[in-house]
XYZ file of C-alpha atoms in Angstrom:
764
model
C 0.000 0.000 0.000
C 1.347 3.385 -0.897
C -0.111 6.724 0.091
C 0.858 10.334 -0.232
C 1.450 11.940 3.130
C -0.292 15.209 3.798
C 2.161 16.459 6.354
C 5.893 16.822 6.857
C 5.588 15.192 10.240
C 6.393 11.514 10.617
C 7.380 8.957 13.257
C 9.238 5.774 14.056
C 9.234 3.280 16.844
C 10.739 4.563 20.083
C 13.579 2.623 21.523
C 15.066 4.688 24.236
C 13.574 5.715 27.552
C 14.476 9.190 28.748
C 12.536 11.352 31.109
C 13.167 14.861 29.851
C 13.188 14.474 26.089
C 11.832 12.247 23.396
C 13.782 9.126 22.428
C 16.239 9.666 19.578
C 14.327 7.386 17.193
C 10.938 8.975 17.952
C 11.384 12.729 18.144
C 8.683 15.160 19.020
C 8.438 16.046 15.377
C 7.867 12.387 14.533
C 10.515 12.273 11.799
C 10.096 9.091 9.713
C 12.511 6.216 10.208
C 15.702 6.876 8.308
C 16.104 4.913 5.117
C 19.092 4.693 2.811
C 17.795 6.988 0.108
C 15.697 10.128 -0.216
C 13.081 11.020 -2.783
C 10.973 13.801 -4.122
C 8.233 15.478 -2.209
C 4.754 14.132 -2.851
C 1.910 16.417 -3.897
C 0.035 18.233 -1.188
C -3.574 17.164 -0.871
C -6.314 19.528 0.226
C -8.912 18.653 2.816
C -11.946 16.851 1.449
C -15.228 18.508 2.299
C -17.501 17.702 5.143
C -20.428 17.731 2.702
C -20.433 13.945 2.530
C -21.413 13.190 6.064
C -22.910 15.958 8.195
C -26.570 15.689 7.216
C -27.788 13.772 10.210
C -26.415 16.377 12.571
C -28.850 18.929 11.137
C -31.645 16.466 10.434
C -34.780 16.513 12.474
C -34.231 14.705 15.763
C -36.303 11.629 16.226
C -36.898 11.803 19.926
C -34.785 11.801 23.021
C -36.065 8.776 24.853
C -33.809 5.764 24.706
C -30.093 5.865 23.828
C -29.238 4.921 20.258
C -26.176 4.752 18.015
C -25.154 7.759 15.946
C -25.783 7.190 12.231
C -24.456 9.908 9.932
C -25.545 10.351 6.311
C -24.889 12.870 3.542
C -25.864 16.499 3.682
C -25.182 19.527 1.503
C -24.421 23.212 1.937
C -21.911 22.840 4.763
C -18.742 24.863 4.454
C -15.458 23.089 4.016
C -12.540 23.092 6.418
C -10.134 25.938 5.642
C -6.741 24.989 4.233
C -4.099 24.457 6.900
C -1.209 25.592 4.741
C 0.244 28.688 6.483
C 0.923 30.370 3.141
C -2.746 30.116 2.249
C -3.779 31.578 5.583
C -1.334 34.426 5.129
C -2.781 35.244 1.720
C -6.278 35.316 3.170
C -5.251 37.742 5.885
C -3.559 40.050 3.404
C -6.607 40.051 1.146
C -8.758 41.179 4.068
C -6.373 43.948 5.044
C -6.451 45.554 1.589
C -10.237 45.884 1.593
C -11.667 49.429 1.914
C -12.522 50.405 5.523
C -16.256 50.512 4.809
C -16.143 46.848 3.733
C -14.250 45.558 6.737
C -16.203 43.805 9.443
C -15.197 44.761 12.984
C -13.076 42.177 14.778
C -14.972 40.429 17.540
C -13.734 41.093 21.049
C -11.510 38.534 22.733
C -13.713 35.739 24.077
C -14.368 35.748 27.763
C -13.204 32.562 29.434
C -16.298 30.617 30.484
C -16.602 29.432 34.027
C -17.862 25.904 34.532
C -19.028 24.974 38.003
C -20.271 21.466 37.196
C -18.797 18.763 39.421
C -18.752 15.000 38.918
C -21.484 14.574 41.517
C -23.692 17.269 40.001
C -23.248 15.843 36.516
C -24.104 12.326 37.674
C -27.199 13.647 39.470
C -28.326 15.427 36.283
C -27.901 12.213 34.293
C -29.820 10.141 36.850
C -32.688 12.626 36.862
C -32.791 12.557 33.062
C -32.933 8.762 33.003
C -35.829 8.744 35.449
C -37.837 11.611 33.971
C -36.898 11.195 30.313
C -36.126 14.930 30.168
C -32.540 15.281 28.893
C -32.576 19.068 28.396
C -30.075 19.855 31.156
C -27.672 17.136 30.023
C -28.142 18.188 26.412
C -27.338 21.790 27.296
C -24.169 20.699 29.112
C -22.835 18.666 26.187
C -23.885 21.324 23.675
C -22.054 24.059 25.558
C -18.983 22.018 26.536
C -18.069 20.802 23.051
C -19.017 23.991 21.213
C -15.468 25.405 21.348
C -11.994 24.757 22.642
C -12.522 27.435 25.298
C -15.616 25.706 26.640
C -13.828 22.352 26.720
C -11.014 23.809 28.772
C -13.474 25.456 31.127
C -15.278 22.170 31.673
C -12.382 19.741 31.980
C -9.507 21.705 33.497
C -9.042 21.224 37.207
C -8.840 25.003 37.538
C -10.191 27.010 34.584
C -8.108 30.070 35.477
C -4.797 28.184 35.861
C -2.527 28.013 32.779
C -1.243 24.413 33.181
C 1.384 25.107 30.522
C 4.051 22.538 31.439
C 4.732 19.065 30.055
C 4.415 17.583 33.527
C 0.698 18.207 34.000
C -2.040 18.555 31.364
C -4.280 20.002 34.077
C -7.219 17.743 33.214
C -9.811 16.590 35.725
C -9.424 12.904 34.852
C -12.385 11.696 36.914
C -14.750 14.218 35.355
C -13.450 13.521 31.831
C -13.978 9.785 32.259
C -17.458 10.342 33.643
C -18.529 12.632 30.774
C -17.201 10.318 28.056
C -18.498 7.102 29.601
C -21.952 8.667 29.912
C -21.930 10.069 26.374
C -22.414 6.728 24.599
C -25.515 6.049 26.718
C -27.246 9.333 25.973
C -29.968 9.875 23.327
C -28.912 10.191 19.715
C -29.521 13.936 19.485
C -27.029 14.601 22.288
C -24.375 12.526 20.552
C -25.023 14.405 17.299
C -24.766 17.703 19.130
C -21.308 16.748 20.462
C -20.123 15.837 16.970
C -21.514 19.079 15.582
C -19.639 21.013 18.258
C -16.411 19.193 17.364
C -16.934 20.115 13.716
C -17.366 23.787 14.644
C -14.173 23.636 16.686
C -12.202 22.064 13.838
C -13.576 24.628 11.365
C -12.049 27.485 13.294
C -9.498 29.417 11.242
C -6.259 29.561 13.214
C -4.270 32.761 13.439
C -0.852 32.440 15.014
C 0.510 29.578 17.099
C -1.714 27.240 19.094
C -2.101 27.908 22.792
C -1.746 25.265 25.482
C -5.536 25.342 25.826
C -5.794 24.429 22.150
C -3.440 21.502 22.703
C -5.481 20.476 25.714
C -8.614 20.455 23.545
C -6.948 18.140 21.011
C -5.769 15.989 23.894
C -9.368 15.727 25.128
C -11.007 15.237 21.735
C -8.897 12.257 20.653
C -10.189 10.460 23.762
C -13.805 10.732 22.578
C -15.224 7.167 22.468
C -17.642 8.143 19.653
C -14.751 7.762 17.225
C -14.984 3.991 17.544
C -17.883 4.088 15.063
C -17.095 4.252 11.341
C -19.926 6.785 10.927
C -17.726 9.340 12.703
C -14.541 8.557 10.782
C -14.623 11.647 8.563
C -14.623 13.910 11.626
C -12.044 11.683 13.319
C -9.762 11.855 10.280
C -9.783 15.664 10.280
C -9.109 15.725 14.005
C -6.155 13.377 13.531
C -4.833 15.455 10.655
C -4.924 18.666 12.647
C -3.251 16.906 15.574
C -0.538 15.348 13.408
C 0.322 18.679 11.755
C 0.934 20.585 14.981
C 4.333 22.153 15.473
C 7.244 20.190 16.866
C 7.023 21.951 20.222
C 3.290 21.288 20.475
C 3.757 17.597 19.684
C 6.362 17.469 22.436
C 3.710 18.616 24.921
C 1.170 16.101 23.669
C 3.627 13.210 23.984
C 4.301 14.029 27.628
C 0.593 14.518 28.342
C -0.251 11.176 26.745
C 2.284 9.645 29.094
C 0.096 10.780 32.017
C -3.010 8.929 30.812
C -4.271 5.933 32.826
C -3.325 2.623 31.242
C -6.918 1.735 30.334
C -7.575 5.035 28.541
C -4.158 4.922 26.845
C -4.805 1.411 25.511
C -8.264 2.442 24.254
C -6.673 5.283 22.281
C -4.162 2.915 20.679
C -6.798 0.306 19.841
C -9.117 2.947 18.352
C -6.374 4.254 16.065
C -5.326 0.760 15.004
C -8.957 -0.045 14.201
C -9.231 3.179 12.180
C -6.201 2.167 10.069
C -7.504 -1.386 9.586
C -11.017 -0.354 8.561
C -9.705 2.310 6.200
C -7.535 -0.340 4.517
C -10.154 -3.095 4.521
C -13.611 -1.556 5.169
C -16.390 -4.002 6.040
C -18.768 -1.870 3.970
C -16.776 0.189 1.446
C -19.761 2.465 0.742
C -19.698 3.673 4.365
C -16.423 5.530 3.791
C -15.247 7.993 1.127
C -13.220 6.502 -1.751
C -9.612 5.820 -0.847
C -8.400 8.055 -3.671
C -10.021 11.079 -1.999
C -8.623 10.479 1.476
C -5.105 9.152 1.036
C -4.065 11.315 3.994
C -6.244 9.421 6.497
C -3.841 6.587 7.243
C -0.672 8.752 7.402
C -2.412 11.110 9.848
C -3.609 8.267 12.089
C -0.190 6.606 12.002
C 1.527 9.825 13.033
C -0.790 10.221 16.014
C -0.042 6.595 16.882
C 3.627 7.567 16.759
C 2.930 10.185 19.453
C 1.455 7.490 21.666
C 4.341 5.147 20.916
C 6.796 7.879 21.881
C 4.900 8.445 25.136
C 4.955 4.718 25.828
C 8.715 4.614 25.234
C 9.301 7.520 27.619
C 7.342 5.875 30.416
C 9.326 3.633 32.720
C 7.994 0.997 32.845
C 6.086 1.281 29.546
C 2.340 1.927 29.887
C 1.505 -1.022 27.612
C 3.701 -3.701 25.969
C 5.247 -2.664 22.655
C 3.370 -5.571 21.009
C 0.082 -3.719 21.663
C 1.029 -1.277 18.897
C 1.165 -4.090 16.329
C -1.503 -4.005 13.635
C -1.846 -7.567 12.362
C -4.021 -6.318 9.487
C -0.828 -5.030 7.888
C 0.438 -8.613 7.619
C -1.892 -8.895 4.604
C -0.725 -5.892 2.593
C 2.168 -5.855 0.110
C 4.935 -5.552 2.688
C 7.782 -5.630 0.181
C 6.181 -2.742 -1.701
C 6.151 -0.789 1.587
C 9.787 -1.756 2.170
C 10.881 -0.729 -1.325
C 9.069 2.621 -1.048
C 10.858 3.243 2.240
C 14.224 2.300 0.753
C 13.720 4.437 -2.344
C 12.096 7.531 -0.832
C 13.402 7.502 2.743
C 12.392 10.629 4.639
C 10.497 12.207 1.763
C 6.749 12.715 1.735
C 6.001 9.337 0.186
C 4.296 7.487 3.026
C 5.304 3.943 3.985
C 4.466 1.916 7.069
C 8.173 1.110 7.306
C 8.678 4.717 8.411
C 6.698 3.713 11.512
C 8.027 0.213 12.320
C 6.304 0.046 15.707
C 2.985 -0.619 13.923
C 4.327 -3.629 11.988
C 4.013 -6.958 13.807
C 7.092 -9.088 14.267
C 5.568 -11.592 11.852
C 5.396 -8.827 9.215
C 8.976 -7.768 9.927
C 10.104 -11.377 9.687
C 8.460 -11.617 6.253
C 10.351 -8.512 5.131
C 13.656 -9.798 6.524
C 13.164 -13.269 5.041
C 12.246 -12.003 1.589
C 15.064 -9.500 1.675
C 17.382 -12.360 2.696
C 16.036 -14.589 -0.070
C 16.617 -11.833 -2.592
C 20.183 -11.454 -1.367
C 20.652 -15.244 -1.547
C 19.383 -15.308 -5.129
C 21.608 -12.370 -6.081
C 24.734 -13.992 -4.615
C 23.923 -17.399 -6.142
C 23.267 -15.839 -9.556
C 26.586 -13.996 -9.425
C 28.362 -17.254 -8.581
C 26.737 -18.916 -11.572
C 27.708 -16.046 -13.873
C 31.316 -16.177 -12.631
C 31.463 -19.923 -13.356
C 30.140 -19.451 -16.866
C 32.547 -16.569 -17.540
C 35.445 -18.822 -16.534
C 34.014 -21.555 -18.780
C 33.639 -23.897 -15.838
C 30.879 -26.445 -15.494
C 28.117 -25.162 -13.167
C 27.617 -27.179 -9.999
C 24.468 -27.133 -7.862
C 26.618 -26.939 -4.728
C 27.733 -23.474 -5.750
C 24.232 -22.231 -4.924
C 24.603 -23.117 -1.227
C 26.774 -22.346 1.761
C 28.127 -25.877 2.256
C 29.579 -26.521 5.707
C 31.573 -29.757 6.198
C 32.589 -30.485 9.784
C 33.907 -33.328 11.908
C 32.049 -33.992 15.127
C 35.258 -34.264 17.146
C 36.532 -30.915 15.843
C 33.219 -29.112 15.598
C 34.222 -25.588 16.665
C 37.524 -25.416 14.791
C 36.086 -26.887 11.603
C 33.087 -24.556 11.734
C 35.332 -21.538 12.286
C 37.561 -22.532 9.374
C 34.608 -23.151 7.058
C 32.860 -19.875 7.842
C 36.112 -17.924 7.519
C 37.060 -19.578 4.231
C 33.552 -19.194 2.764
C 32.856 -15.696 4.004
C 31.698 -14.643 0.531
C 29.000 -17.373 0.579
C 27.375 -16.519 3.927
C 24.269 -15.166 2.222
C 23.578 -18.435 0.416
C 21.233 -21.136 1.655
C 22.923 -23.156 4.418
C 23.594 -26.903 4.079
C 25.596 -28.939 6.623
C 27.433 -32.238 6.198
C 29.062 -34.243 8.986
C 32.202 -35.857 7.586
C 31.992 -39.652 7.427
C 28.227 -39.737 7.869
C 25.701 -40.500 5.181
C 22.760 -38.164 5.151
C 21.063 -35.480 3.124
C 20.468 -32.184 4.909
C 16.735 -31.513 4.725
C 16.920 -29.192 7.740
C 17.650 -31.714 10.467
C 21.452 -31.697 10.062
C 21.516 -27.905 9.960
C 19.569 -27.708 13.218
C 21.777 -30.350 14.815
C 24.881 -28.387 13.804
C 23.505 -25.255 15.455
C 22.516 -27.136 18.616
C 25.858 -28.922 19.044
C 27.921 -25.839 18.254
C 26.005 -23.519 20.572
C 26.142 -26.014 23.450
C 29.879 -26.481 23.065
C 30.742 -22.789 22.725
C 28.702 -21.800 25.775
C 30.286 -24.396 28.037
C 31.961 -22.575 30.984
C 35.182 -24.497 30.413
C 35.436 -23.069 26.931
C 36.081 -19.638 28.449
C 34.257 -17.443 25.935
C 31.187 -16.728 28.039
C 30.472 -16.473 31.743
C 27.238 -17.910 33.111
C 25.562 -15.608 35.643
C 23.738 -17.944 38.010
C 21.518 -15.274 39.578
C 20.051 -14.180 36.235
C 20.727 -17.400 34.258
C 22.177 -15.315 31.421
C 25.466 -15.740 29.591
C 27.794 -12.764 29.209
C 31.034 -12.131 27.376
C 34.239 -12.996 29.196
C 36.397 -9.917 29.722
C 39.619 -11.938 29.572
C 42.016 -10.577 26.989
C 43.117 -12.932 24.241
C 45.199 -12.855 21.074
C 42.303 -13.478 18.669
C 38.617 -12.768 18.884
C 37.682 -14.800 15.804
C 35.576 -17.233 17.823
C 33.381 -14.358 19.017
C 32.932 -13.461 15.361
C 31.897 -17.081 14.772
C 29.170 -16.848 17.437
C 27.902 -13.621 15.882
C 27.848 -15.252 12.457
C 25.975 -18.232 13.924
C 23.275 -15.935 15.290
C 23.097 -14.167 11.944
C 22.835 -17.468 10.068
C 20.068 -18.570 12.447
C 18.006 -15.444 11.691
C 18.859 -15.669 7.990
C 17.797 -19.330 7.792
C 14.857 -19.098 10.253
C 16.452 -21.297 12.936
C 15.581 -20.732 16.618
C 18.645 -20.895 18.890
C 18.768 -21.893 22.538
C 20.945 -18.988 23.704
C 20.485 -16.862 26.804
C 21.816 -13.343 26.401
C 20.433 -10.447 28.482
C 18.298 -7.781 26.762
C 21.198 -5.307 26.729
C 23.056 -7.617 24.309
C 20.452 -6.951 21.626
C 20.564 -3.205 22.284
C 24.302 -3.359 21.632
C 23.753 -5.503 18.544
C 21.669 -2.678 17.030
C 24.192 0.036 17.909
C 24.162 0.936 15.089
C 21.687 -1.258 13.164
C 23.655 -0.808 9.939
C 27.427 -1.354 9.889
C 29.206 1.992 9.374
C 31.440 2.425 6.328
C 34.275 3.735 8.494
C 36.161 0.684 9.784
C 37.419 2.712 12.750
C 33.901 3.659 13.859
C 32.757 2.511 17.288
C 30.278 -0.362 17.156
C 28.369 -2.366 19.729
C 28.346 0.399 22.350
C 24.912 1.313 23.677
C 23.696 3.785 26.287
C 22.969 1.335 29.081
C 21.682 1.988 32.575
C 21.691 0.431 36.008
C 18.461 -1.360 35.071
C 20.359 -3.222 32.335
C 23.041 -4.264 34.806
C 20.411 -5.441 37.314
C 18.984 -7.790 34.674
C 22.401 -9.374 34.092
C 24.021 -9.146 37.530
C 21.199 -8.641 40.042
C 23.348 -8.763 43.165
C 25.873 -6.196 41.934
C 23.118 -4.024 40.450
C 21.172 -3.915 43.704
C 24.391 -3.096 45.558
C 24.978 -0.073 43.343
C 21.337 0.933 43.771
C 21.831 0.801 47.540
C 24.859 3.081 47.110
C 22.714 5.630 45.263
C 20.132 5.559 48.073
C 22.650 5.584 50.944
C 21.889 8.309 53.504
C 25.251 8.434 55.268
C 28.640 9.828 54.281
C 29.775 7.664 51.375
C 33.357 8.927 51.272
C 34.012 8.111 54.934
C 31.931 4.941 55.187
C 33.003 3.210 51.925
C 36.436 4.672 51.196
C 36.009 3.889 47.490
C 37.582 5.535 44.461
C 36.799 5.580 40.753
C 38.673 2.326 40.396
C 37.419 -1.251 39.951
C 39.134 -4.624 40.271
C 38.746 -7.804 38.227
C 40.297 -11.238 38.551
C 41.924 -12.605 35.401
C 43.523 -16.056 35.535
C 44.030 -15.762 39.280
C 45.527 -12.272 39.103
C 43.679 -9.215 40.443
C 43.854 -6.328 37.989
C 42.681 -2.771 38.568
C 41.042 -0.413 36.085
C 40.259 3.273 36.485
C 36.804 4.443 35.445
C 38.124 7.882 34.461
C 41.559 9.514 34.201
C 43.125 9.652 37.662
C 40.200 7.659 39.013
C 42.358 5.833 41.585
C 42.807 9.174 43.377
C 39.211 10.424 43.101
C 37.033 9.384 46.062
C 33.403 8.398 45.581
C 31.230 10.932 47.425
C 27.558 11.697 47.864
C 27.914 14.294 45.132
C 29.583 12.137 42.450
C 28.083 8.709 43.193
C 25.681 8.950 40.231
C 28.642 9.442 37.902
C 30.495 6.549 39.579
C 27.582 4.147 39.067
C 27.091 5.155 35.429
C 30.799 4.767 34.656
C 30.833 1.387 36.432
C 27.871 0.172 34.364
C 29.514 1.435 31.161
C 32.779 -0.308 32.076
C 31.143 -3.682 32.758
C 28.738 -3.715 29.804
C 30.710 -1.791 27.173
C 34.383 -0.986 27.722
C 35.666 -4.167 29.399
C 34.311 -6.383 26.588
C 34.582 -4.000 23.646
C 36.861 -6.135 21.440
C 34.894 -9.297 22.159
C 31.563 -7.702 21.375
C 32.856 -5.825 18.339
C 33.924 -9.163 16.805
C 30.508 -10.612 17.712
C 28.782 -7.569 16.160
C 30.692 -7.838 12.882
C 30.022 -11.584 12.728
C 26.280 -11.078 13.081
C 26.121 -8.274 10.540
C 28.338 -10.135 8.062
C 25.294 -12.353 7.504
C 22.359 -10.101 8.418
C 23.545 -6.844 6.883
C 20.208 -5.405 5.780
C 18.335 -2.162 6.105
C 15.445 -4.283 7.386
C 17.260 -4.485 10.748
C 16.455 -0.810 11.199
C 12.813 -1.824 11.598
C 13.519 -3.944 14.681
C 13.502 -3.226 18.381
C 16.154 -5.001 20.495
C 13.384 -7.117 22.038
C 12.302 -8.179 18.566
C 15.828 -9.232 17.595
C 15.876 -11.430 20.691
C 12.606 -13.101 19.654
C 13.914 -13.628 16.110
C 17.038 -15.317 17.472
C 15.588 -17.252 20.414
C 11.857 -17.400 19.758
C 8.976 -16.146 21.887
C 8.662 -17.152 25.570
C 4.855 -17.315 25.258
C 3.710 -20.968 25.116
C 0.143 -22.088 24.376
C 0.082 -25.830 25.012
C -3.400 -26.165 23.488
C -2.089 -24.689 20.243
C 0.747 -27.213 20.389
C -1.780 -30.050 20.595
C -3.568 -28.754 17.482
C -0.448 -28.794 15.286
C 0.964 -32.118 16.562
C 1.402 -34.901 14.013
C 1.321 -38.608 14.906
C 3.235 -41.582 13.558
C 2.105 -45.034 14.710
C -0.512 -43.396 16.930
C -3.744 -41.566 16.246
C -5.036 -38.658 18.288
C -7.689 -40.907 19.904
C -5.302 -43.651 21.082
C -5.255 -44.116 24.887
C -1.520 -43.349 25.156
C -1.959 -40.072 23.286
C -4.928 -39.090 25.471
C -2.915 -39.941 28.602
C -0.050 -37.816 27.276
C -2.123 -34.669 26.733
C -4.005 -35.088 30.027
C -0.632 -35.174 31.799
C 0.843 -32.256 29.843
C -2.217 -30.044 30.395
C -1.784 -30.649 34.115
C 1.878 -29.566 34.073
C 2.976 -26.171 35.317
C 4.170 -23.704 32.675
C 7.765 -24.442 33.667
C 7.309 -28.182 33.101
C 5.535 -27.550 29.792
C 8.535 -25.486 28.656
C 10.862 -28.281 29.789
C 8.901 -30.690 27.600
C 9.222 -28.337 24.615
C 12.963 -27.990 25.281
C 13.341 -31.759 25.611
C 11.651 -32.354 22.252
C 12.821 -29.397 20.132
C 16.035 -28.222 21.799
C 14.485 -24.884 22.813
C 11.749 -23.876 25.231
C 10.727 -20.988 22.995
C 8.146 -20.677 20.246
C 9.055 -19.544 16.694
C 8.119 -16.010 15.641
C 5.157 -17.168 13.576
C 3.767 -19.087 16.551
C 3.368 -22.811 16.992
C 1.809 -23.029 13.533
C 5.385 -22.697 12.202
C 6.619 -25.543 14.421
C 6.705 -29.171 13.347
C 5.963 -31.353 16.408
C 5.602 -35.119 16.050
C 4.753 -37.921 18.491
C 5.970 -41.313 17.269
C 5.122 -44.768 18.606
C 8.122 -46.974 19.479
C 7.626 -50.689 20.122
C 9.843 -51.042 23.182
C 9.100 -52.237 26.724
C 7.080 -49.751 28.760
C 9.829 -49.485 31.378
C 11.791 -47.435 28.835
C 11.812 -43.666 29.041
C 10.531 -41.406 26.228
C 13.227 -40.374 23.732
C 13.430 -37.150 21.708
C 15.074 -36.364 18.363
C 15.525 -32.613 18.700
C 16.721 -32.218 15.112
C 13.284 -33.263 13.906
C 11.139 -32.070 16.879
C 10.139 -35.702 17.405
C 9.049 -37.346 20.673
C 9.269 -41.162 20.698
C 6.693 -42.454 23.155
C 6.381 -46.133 24.258
C 2.761 -47.416 24.562
C 2.360 -46.891 28.308
C -0.633 -48.700 29.814
C -1.914 -45.958 32.124
C -1.647 -42.241 32.852
C 0.312 -42.677 36.105
C 3.067 -44.673 34.430
C 3.306 -42.236 31.515
C 3.552 -39.221 33.817
C 6.264 -40.876 35.926
C 8.441 -41.765 32.926
C 7.885 -38.428 31.174
C 8.806 -36.465 34.314
C 12.069 -38.395 34.649
C 12.933 -37.799 31.005
C 12.268 -34.064 30.813
C 13.657 -33.245 34.262
C 16.999 -35.008 33.848
C 17.803 -34.753 30.168
C 20.854 -32.691 29.319
C 22.279 -32.499 25.806
C 22.027 -35.871 24.143
C 21.791 -38.018 27.242
C 20.723 -38.095 30.876
C 22.432 -36.299 33.731
């Protein structure tokens, strides 16, 4: 889908979390995600008229008894919205000024700020009386007055109508009263709901002169929360509201982002869901005749997406986030031409040609995986074609093996052989992977490739191997800070992770979240070979996830009430043990002579975190970074959050055991056999931890692929062995071999032993 954007504003998914300013990826101006190339500006599109939908607002009211839904139809002779282009407004003002004095209308006096004395209790009493008596005049008058102008809205909903409330920290809204008014609105008679919409139209039709005030911003902030905009009959009004909101100045958007951050979680989620629904129904309307033709409102979706970007920025600023980042996914977009969106983004970049890839937070991980896979496949085809052309040019006979990355390894020399093969065939890393174990007959249909990954990862992450340190408190692996002559094996691990993503293999690796932040720092390898890579802005929270005990100790230092210099006698110097020798490192020049005090402890903690997670392992991680990007070098990585990279590499931690049952295949059994029924009865009774152990036992990983369990092949096979045997798993083929146990108790006992004690390719 391709649309012309109506505004220079744009947005991208927020990744950072800062308190005083917007994250670097999602600025207050909502600049679109950077792409490799720029393009020409798209044509500006004028507002469509309101003539197509306002009729029912001025139609004769059909009674005010019972609440009904608003249904809007066509009406004529309603003036259009004025253009929002500042040049157009300027021309209009000049044309008025040159009129003769006798033709000029006097300017109206400045409006007097209304004073609203209605309280929540009084409003609720009015509503109750109206429900009992059937006389809604008082309630109707309140809604009619309140939504007639931005001034009236501020008077009604501000906690203090005379207070300015002009800071980012407080929108000044009476949240309880706002919730009460909006929740009541949908249960009022139809004429009241039409009156509110008519008032909103009048407010949007106002011709703006000069910059918006904070009261204007507050009115936009209130209007986008209106629950009436859930109905498609209000979408024309909603679209114009979103457009005016999206085209506010950078400073105004900054205020809105911080105000959105103050919303209660329930209201915030409703806003997100309403906007996602608006985008979905504009793309795929249930009744196309209910909405204007797409050709006449190409600005609808860009405007809605930019307002969503404001909410995403607010969510990123909040710590912890208000809602999970997955709640911004719009799964409807999985069904559009994603590669067309990707190519538009690559070709036009930050220009005014709209693409959903400018706003990656709205694309589901499944959609991003499709883009990455197809981009990878295209790269594979390109590399394979070039190899074929080179062969022909040299007048050599083409060989099918030249189309693949063929890895030949010996089991007894797995790491060294793999390192040699990947180093020697670096130019072939973007080809389809095929693995052969020397001396073994077998055709790689996916099983050998998975086995190679499993064996290699398990061997490399062994503590005795010395490359990674296992943190028992967090159960994460981290890079060893020991200095060594060559870091090529770290490059191998990075290449393995890249190959796994490239070939859609889920790995059983346990890196902390900060690893994936570093892996995207930057997301595209810089051209300058001396550029710093793999260094991210990490915080104490990141350290607490990896090393909880040390992190909590540093947190206690920050909260210490006594005299730190006298009580701790610490300096800006840290000590590490390397091969039995204690070595010291200064956190800043002359740090061994600078005491840690109450005044500089924040700096000490930040430098300590940076030393542990960045500086002490820089060479190791840089090799790992280059290894990963040697395979996965793609602009598509710019679409991903660190959390999404982790899911691509390791799979999702969310497990639905009922979904697993639906996709299970059987060999020798049928789904109604007693043993199979016993098996699922037992598994459904397991705790989540035991269910994940079963998945790990059978597939080699306790995580679910990105596409869900539908993308997982899971097979239960009957083996004719005595029932005192334990179940056996072939992880390369996701196959569980189950003897025909006679009863549920026996099956549960044997299965528990198998999944609780299995380690690698045997029992502990």
